Amino acid sequence: MSDIVSSGKALYWGTSEWTADEIRAAWDIADRHHLHKPVMEQPEYNLFRRMRVEFEYARLYEDIGLGITSYSPLASGALTGKYLDGVPADSRANLSGYEWLKGMLTDEKRGERVRNLKPIADELGCSLAQLALAWCTKNKRVSSVITGASRASQVRENMEALDVAPRLDRSVMARIEEASPFMN
């Protein structure tokens, strides 16, 4: 990876779904050998998956300047609310080989947390998806949030989360935490 950065084929390199120990080891090896070090990590981060970003990597932010480019901010669509009444016929969770996803998307505990978030989204005049995306951007350690969409309308809706984020003050963030508490 260091050679790729040195040759100008990449600006920097990072990891995806590595543990804090693995990132630290790679960084230390690169440091010892005067190589380009990993500067970012791409973990899953959303209201259901928070442990790595909020706790496991905590020392790495200050120690090595680790940046975060997170993915799956909508927890494969669970945080949009579209699975609260079952799996829609056109959902990828109905595709062969995705049975594992169906169980996650219809999990009762997750569904309850999404239902708890709905009044907050309604009060803010936004969708559940926009609320979940805006929440991810409020973490000062998150540099970028990778979104996914299967339709152009979803891309537009997702980008409107940028207008929602400034409205997530301390009181709203506390209500979100109460509605969907940390439980990794």
mmCIF file of C-alpha atoms in Angstrom:
data_model
loop_
_atom_site.group_PDB
_atom_site.id
_atom_site.type_symbol
_atom_site.label_atom_id
_atom_site.label_comp_id
_atom_site.label_asym_id
_atom_site.label_seq_id
_atom_site.Cartn_x
_atom_site.Cartn_y
_atom_site.Cartn_z
ATOM 1 C CA MET A 1 0.000 0.000 0.000
ATOM 2 C CA SER A 2 2.843 2.360 0.753
ATOM 3 C CA ASP A 3 4.241 1.865 -2.764
ATOM 4 C CA ILE A 4 0.857 2.697 -4.277
ATOM 5 C CA VAL A 5 0.708 5.952 -2.299
ATOM 6 C CA SER A 6 4.344 6.799 -3.117
ATOM 7 C CA SER A 7 3.706 6.250 -6.835
ATOM 8 C CA GLY A 8 0.774 8.674 -6.765
ATOM 9 C CA LYS A 9 -1.833 6.031 -7.580
ATOM 10 C CA ALA A 10 -3.576 6.744 -4.261
ATOM 11 C CA LEU A 11 -3.549 9.684 -1.881
ATOM 12 C CA TYR A 12 -3.596 7.521 1.258
ATOM 13 C CA TRP A 13 -4.583 4.083 2.400
ATOM 14 C CA GLY A 14 -6.857 2.679 5.032
ATOM 15 C CA THR A 15 -8.537 -0.425 6.317
ATOM 16 C CA SER A 16 -12.044 -1.800 6.486
ATOM 17 C CA GLU A 17 -13.487 -3.690 9.438
ATOM 18 C CA TRP A 18 -10.109 -4.137 11.110
ATOM 19 C CA THR A 19 -9.815 -4.329 14.861
ATOM 20 C CA ALA A 20 -8.046 -1.555 16.749
ATOM 21 C CA ASP A 21 -5.158 -3.953 17.436
ATOM 22 C CA GLU A 22 -4.800 -4.783 13.739
ATOM 23 C CA ILE A 23 -4.804 -1.108 12.764
ATOM 24 C CA ARG A 24 -2.249 -0.276 15.458
ATOM 25 C CA ALA A 25 -0.006 -3.162 14.342
ATOM 26 C CA ALA A 26 -0.133 -2.056 10.685
ATOM 27 C CA TRP A 27 0.568 1.537 11.698
ATOM 28 C CA ASP A 28 3.515 0.495 13.903
ATOM 29 C CA ILE A 29 5.041 -1.670 11.154
ATOM 30 C CA ALA A 30 4.706 1.157 8.631
ATOM 31 C CA ASP A 31 6.197 3.611 11.122
ATOM 32 C CA ARG A 32 9.195 1.355 11.863
ATOM 33 C CA HIS A 33 9.919 0.914 8.160
ATOM 34 C CA HIS A 34 9.269 4.557 7.169
ATOM 35 C CA LEU A 35 6.276 3.604 5.025
ATOM 36 C CA HIS A 36 2.951 5.352 4.437
ATOM 37 C CA LYS A 37 0.731 4.479 7.371
ATOM 38 C CA PRO A 38 -2.984 3.659 7.320
ATOM 39 C CA VAL A 39 -4.863 6.871 8.084
ATOM 40 C CA MET A 40 -8.492 5.790 7.958
ATOM 41 C CA GLU A 41 -10.801 2.918 8.796
ATOM 42 C CA GLN A 42 -14.100 2.001 7.137
ATOM 43 C CA PRO A 43 -16.316 0.370 9.761
ATOM 44 C CA GLU A 44 -20.037 -0.228 9.841
ATOM 45 C CA TYR A 45 -21.529 2.552 11.946
ATOM 46 C CA ASN A 46 -25.157 3.225 12.722
ATOM 47 C CA LEU A 47 -27.555 3.427 15.657
ATOM 48 C CA PHE A 48 -27.330 -0.359 16.021
ATOM 49 C CA ARG A 49 -23.557 -0.812 15.506
ATOM 50 C CA ARG A 50 -21.508 1.648 17.560
ATOM 51 C CA MET A 51 -18.891 -0.234 19.598
ATOM 52 C CA ARG A 52 -15.922 0.059 17.240
ATOM 53 C CA VAL A 53 -16.322 3.721 16.329
ATOM 54 C CA GLU A 54 -17.294 5.002 19.756
ATOM 55 C CA PHE A 55 -15.155 2.797 22.001
ATOM 56 C CA GLU A 56 -12.743 0.341 20.386
ATOM 57 C CA TYR A 57 -10.976 2.927 18.223
ATOM 58 C CA ALA A 58 -11.046 5.709 20.846
ATOM 59 C CA ARG A 59 -7.293 5.763 21.518
ATOM 60 C CA LEU A 60 -6.431 5.605 17.822
ATOM 61 C CA TYR A 61 -8.089 8.939 17.074
ATOM 62 C CA GLU A 62 -5.592 10.826 19.225
ATOM 63 C CA ASP A 63 -2.635 8.430 19.069
ATOM 64 C CA ILE A 64 -2.378 8.029 15.293
ATOM 65 C CA GLY A 65 -4.958 10.479 13.914
ATOM 66 C CA LEU A 66 -7.283 7.756 12.621
ATOM 67 C CA GLY A 67 -10.163 9.011 10.476
ATOM 68 C CA ILE A 68 -13.461 7.213 9.907
ATOM 69 C CA THR A 69 -15.358 6.697 6.659
ATOM 70 C CA SER A 70 -18.371 4.721 7.831
ATOM 71 C CA TYR A 71 -20.729 2.499 5.879
ATOM 72 C CA SER A 72 -24.225 1.074 6.385
ATOM 73 C CA PRO A 73 -25.614 4.123 8.215
ATOM 74 C CA LEU A 74 -29.133 2.778 7.664
ATOM 75 C CA ALA A 75 -28.307 -0.741 8.928
ATOM 76 C CA SER A 76 -29.124 -2.325 5.556
ATOM 77 C CA GLY A 77 -32.375 -0.368 5.495
ATOM 78 C CA ALA A 78 -33.628 -1.343 8.959
ATOM 79 C CA LEU A 79 -33.387 2.278 10.147
ATOM 80 C CA THR A 80 -35.632 3.493 7.309
ATOM 81 C CA GLY A 81 -38.663 1.893 8.939
ATOM 82 C CA LYS A 82 -39.645 0.003 5.800
ATOM 83 C CA TYR A 83 -39.318 -3.366 7.576
ATOM 84 C CA LEU A 84 -41.525 -2.564 10.552
ATOM 85 C CA ASP A 85 -44.475 -4.434 9.040
ATOM 86 C CA GLY A 86 -42.488 -7.258 7.465
ATOM 87 C CA VAL A 87 -40.271 -7.540 4.414
ATOM 88 C CA PRO A 88 -41.558 -5.782 1.270
ATOM 89 C CA ALA A 89 -41.815 -8.049 -1.771
ATOM 90 C CA ASP A 90 -39.197 -6.052 -3.720
ATOM 91 C CA SER A 91 -36.637 -6.126 -0.884
ATOM 92 C CA ARG A 92 -33.252 -7.762 -1.361
ATOM 93 C CA ALA A 93 -34.004 -9.609 1.889
ATOM 94 C CA ASN A 94 -36.368 -11.766 -0.194
ATOM 95 C CA LEU A 95 -33.595 -12.803 -2.583
ATOM 96 C CA SER A 96 -32.116 -16.268 -2.369
ATOM 97 C CA GLY A 97 -28.949 -16.221 -0.273
ATOM 98 C CA TYR A 98 -30.062 -13.230 1.806
ATOM 99 C CA GLU A 99 -31.948 -15.152 4.483
ATOM 100 C CA TRP A 100 -29.432 -13.868 7.051
ATOM 101 C CA LEU A 101 -30.455 -10.315 6.211
ATOM 102 C CA LYS A 102 -34.172 -10.998 6.624
ATOM 103 C CA GLY A 103 -33.673 -12.051 10.244
ATOM 104 C CA MET A 104 -31.677 -8.926 11.031
ATOM 105 C CA LEU A 105 -34.167 -6.613 9.330
ATOM 106 C CA THR A 106 -37.170 -8.073 11.133
ATOM 107 C CA ASP A 107 -35.564 -8.363 14.587
ATOM 108 C CA GLU A 108 -38.150 -7.242 17.169
ATOM 109 C CA LYS A 109 -35.681 -5.350 19.380
ATOM 110 C CA ARG A 110 -34.418 -3.379 16.414
ATOM 111 C CA GLY A 111 -37.959 -2.756 15.244
ATOM 112 C CA GLU A 112 -38.897 -1.394 18.653
ATOM 113 C CA ARG A 113 -35.955 0.992 18.555
ATOM 114 C CA VAL A 114 -36.958 2.205 15.088
ATOM 115 C CA ARG A 115 -40.523 2.766 16.308
ATOM 116 C CA ASN A 116 -39.096 4.786 19.219
ATOM 117 C CA LEU A 117 -37.200 6.996 16.764
ATOM 118 C CA LYS A 118 -40.239 7.721 14.567
ATOM 119 C CA PRO A 119 -41.733 10.480 16.792
ATOM 120 C CA ILE A 120 -38.385 12.282 16.821
ATOM 121 C CA ALA A 121 -38.163 12.171 13.028
ATOM 122 C CA ASP A 122 -41.774 13.335 12.762
ATOM 123 C CA GLU A 123 -41.118 16.298 15.069
ATOM 124 C CA LEU A 124 -38.106 17.282 12.971
ATOM 125 C CA GLY A 125 -40.116 16.911 9.770
ATOM 126 C CA CYS A 126 -37.732 14.350 8.312
ATOM 127 C CA SER A 127 -37.729 10.680 7.423
ATOM 128 C CA LEU A 128 -36.254 7.979 9.642
ATOM 129 C CA ALA A 129 -33.505 7.536 7.051
ATOM 130 C CA GLN A 130 -32.601 11.220 7.212
ATOM 131 C CA LEU A 131 -32.560 11.105 11.007
ATOM 132 C CA ALA A 132 -30.255 8.064 11.054
ATOM 133 C CA LEU A 133 -27.888 9.581 8.481
ATOM 134 C CA ALA A 134 -27.805 12.937 10.258
ATOM 135 C CA TRP A 135 -27.045 11.163 13.543
ATOM 136 C CA CYS A 136 -23.986 9.484 11.962
ATOM 137 C CA THR A 137 -22.636 12.818 10.753
ATOM 138 C CA LYS A 138 -22.831 14.283 14.254
ATOM 139 C CA ASN A 139 -19.989 12.064 15.469
ATOM 140 C CA LYS A 140 -16.896 14.290 15.209
ATOM 141 C CA ARG A 141 -14.750 11.217 14.457
ATOM 142 C CA VAL A 142 -16.723 10.395 11.296
ATOM 143 C CA SER A 143 -15.231 12.157 8.282
ATOM 144 C CA SER A 144 -17.555 10.653 5.721
ATOM 145 C CA VAL A 145 -20.665 8.470 5.591
ATOM 146 C CA ILE A 146 -21.063 6.042 2.684
ATOM 147 C CA THR A 147 -24.713 5.757 1.715
ATOM 148 C CA GLY A 148 -26.408 3.327 -0.604
ATOM 149 C CA ALA A 149 -29.503 3.629 -2.711
ATOM 150 C CA SER A 150 -31.390 1.594 -5.262
ATOM 151 C CA ARG A 151 -33.314 4.564 -6.684
ATOM 152 C CA ALA A 152 -32.518 8.195 -7.499
ATOM 153 C CA SER A 153 -35.238 9.301 -5.076
ATOM 154 C CA GLN A 154 -33.344 7.600 -2.238
ATOM 155 C CA VAL A 155 -30.172 9.479 -3.148
ATOM 156 C CA ARG A 156 -32.064 12.780 -2.969
ATOM 157 C CA GLU A 157 -33.691 11.828 0.336
ATOM 158 C CA ASN A 158 -30.362 10.748 1.806
ATOM 159 C CA MET A 159 -28.667 14.015 0.856
ATOM 160 C CA GLU A 160 -31.420 15.991 2.599
ATOM 161 C CA ALA A 161 -30.045 14.562 5.849
ATOM 162 C CA LEU A 162 -27.452 17.335 5.569
ATOM 163 C CA ASP A 163 -30.262 19.804 6.302
ATOM 164 C CA VAL A 164 -31.400 17.745 9.301
ATOM 165 C CA ALA A 165 -27.989 17.410 10.980
ATOM 166 C CA PRO A 166 -27.792 21.026 12.263
ATOM 167 C CA ARG A 167 -31.121 20.503 14.050
ATOM 168 C CA LEU A 168 -29.737 17.605 16.102
ATOM 169 C CA ASP A 169 -28.773 19.629 19.155
ATOM 170 C CA ARG A 170 -27.853 18.099 22.520
ATOM 171 C CA SER A 171 -31.457 17.681 23.553
ATOM 172 C CA VAL A 172 -32.424 15.882 20.319
ATOM 173 C CA MET A 173 -29.297 13.712 20.497
ATOM 174 C CA ALA A 174 -30.239 12.762 24.076
ATOM 175 C CA ARG A 175 -33.726 11.792 22.913
ATOM 176 C CA ILE A 176 -32.233 9.690 20.101
ATOM 177 C CA GLU A 177 -29.952 7.993 22.628
ATOM 178 C CA GLU A 178 -32.938 7.271 24.866
ATOM 179 C CA ALA A 179 -34.960 5.900 21.928
ATOM 180 C CA SER A 180 -32.097 3.761 20.643
ATOM 181 C CA PRO A 181 -29.597 3.243 23.451
ATOM 182 C CA PHE A 182 -26.127 1.841 22.951
ATOM 183 C CA MET A 183 -26.239 -1.938 23.165
ATOM 184 C CA ASN A 184 -23.471 -3.384 21.004
#
